[in-house]
mmCIF file of C-alpha atoms in Angstrom:
data_model
loop_
_atom_site.group_PDB
_atom_site.id
_atom_site.type_symbol
_atom_site.label_atom_id
_atom_site.label_comp_id
_atom_site.label_asym_id
_atom_site.label_seq_id
_atom_site.Cartn_x
_atom_site.Cartn_y
_atom_site.Cartn_z
ATOM 1 C CA UNK A 1 82.970 143.057 54.451
ATOM 2 C CA UNK A 2 86.638 142.259 54.093
ATOM 3 C CA UNK A 3 88.883 144.093 51.673
ATOM 4 C CA UNK A 4 88.948 140.947 49.532
ATOM 5 C CA UNK A 5 85.163 141.250 49.202
ATOM 6 C CA UNK A 6 85.473 144.988 48.571
ATOM 7 C CA UNK A 7 88.088 144.339 45.864
ATOM 8 C CA UNK A 8 85.744 141.915 44.134
ATOM 9 C CA UNK A 9 82.984 144.536 44.236
ATOM 10 C CA UNK A 10 85.334 147.106 42.684
ATOM 11 C CA UNK A 11 86.182 144.630 39.927
ATOM 12 C CA UNK A 12 82.428 144.457 39.265
ATOM 13 C CA UNK A 13 82.426 148.254 38.820
ATOM 14 C CA UNK A 14 81.122 149.180 42.271
ATOM 15 C CA UNK A 15 82.426 151.906 44.588
ATOM 16 C CA UNK A 16 83.476 150.994 48.133
ATOM 17 C CA UNK A 17 84.485 152.748 51.334
ATOM 18 C CA UNK A 18 84.858 152.357 55.046
ATOM 19 C CA UNK A 19 81.887 153.641 57.097
ATOM 20 C CA UNK A 20 83.645 156.721 58.462
ATOM 21 C CA UNK A 21 84.668 157.951 54.988
ATOM 22 C CA UNK A 22 82.926 160.583 52.902
ATOM 23 C CA UNK A 23 84.871 159.524 49.792
ATOM 24 C CA UNK A 24 85.269 156.127 48.180
ATOM 25 C CA UNK A 25 87.562 153.830 46.191
ATOM 26 C CA UNK A 26 87.029 152.314 42.760
ATOM 27 C CA UNK A 27 88.897 150.704 39.873
ATOM 28 C CA UNK A 28 88.952 152.724 36.659
ATOM 29 C CA UNK A 29 88.686 151.369 33.106
ATOM 30 C CA UNK A 30 92.488 150.986 32.997
ATOM 31 C CA UNK A 31 92.506 148.724 36.069
ATOM 32 C CA UNK A 32 93.950 151.367 38.406
ATOM 33 C CA UNK A 33 92.821 151.757 42.002
ATOM 34 C CA UNK A 34 91.484 155.299 42.398
ATOM 35 C CA UNK A 35 90.624 157.008 45.675
ATOM 36 C CA UNK A 36 88.143 159.875 45.516
ATOM 37 C CA UNK A 37 88.349 162.044 48.613
ATOM 38 C CA UNK A 38 85.436 164.002 50.085
ATOM 39 C CA UNK A 39 87.218 167.155 48.870
ATOM 40 C CA UNK A 40 86.779 165.939 45.281
ATOM 41 C CA UNK A 41 90.502 165.208 44.888
ATOM 42 C CA UNK A 42 91.494 161.967 43.161
ATOM 43 C CA UNK A 43 94.476 159.987 44.455
ATOM 44 C CA UNK A 44 96.116 157.520 42.080
ATOM 45 C CA UNK A 45 99.678 157.432 43.311
ATOM 46 C CA UNK A 46 101.864 158.469 46.206
ATOM 47 C CA UNK A 47 102.432 157.243 49.740
ATOM 48 C CA UNK A 48 100.072 154.330 50.200
ATOM 49 C CA UNK A 49 101.081 153.467 53.786
ATOM 50 C CA UNK A 50 97.688 154.489 55.191
ATOM 51 C CA UNK A 51 95.954 152.912 52.208
ATOM 52 C CA UNK A 52 97.572 149.563 52.875
ATOM 53 C CA UNK A 53 96.614 149.760 56.552
ATOM 54 C CA UNK A 54 92.963 150.194 55.526
ATOM 55 C CA UNK A 55 93.016 146.957 53.546
ATOM 56 C CA UNK A 56 93.387 145.012 56.805
ATOM 57 C CA UNK A 57 90.028 146.261 58.111
ATOM 58 C CA UNK A 58 86.779 144.294 57.853
ATOM 59 C CA UNK A 59 84.223 147.107 57.800
ATOM 60 C CA UNK A 60 84.172 147.866 54.060
ATOM 61 C CA UNK A 61 80.843 148.634 52.419
ATOM 62 C CA UNK A 62 79.464 149.244 48.921
ATOM 63 C CA UNK A 63 78.543 152.883 48.246
ATOM 64 C CA UNK A 64 74.949 153.507 47.138
ATOM 65 C CA UNK A 65 74.729 154.999 43.651
ATOM 66 C CA UNK A 66 73.047 158.168 44.964
ATOM 67 C CA UNK A 67 76.097 158.849 47.147
ATOM 68 C CA UNK A 68 78.563 159.018 44.221
ATOM 69 C CA UNK A 69 79.742 162.603 43.718
#
């Protein structure tokens, strides 16, 4: 799915990722985009150059609930 579709899913409260990722992205209750890395680290701010590049990709997917860590 496109990032636009992924964004809409996050607005619905879903978690999304690209297929090669172990982590995922979501929108918190304050409307902030949060990235949860496979390491367990949360990213909420910083250099988003790579993040912005990912938004141009069309392979986004919704994360199954049993994969949320």
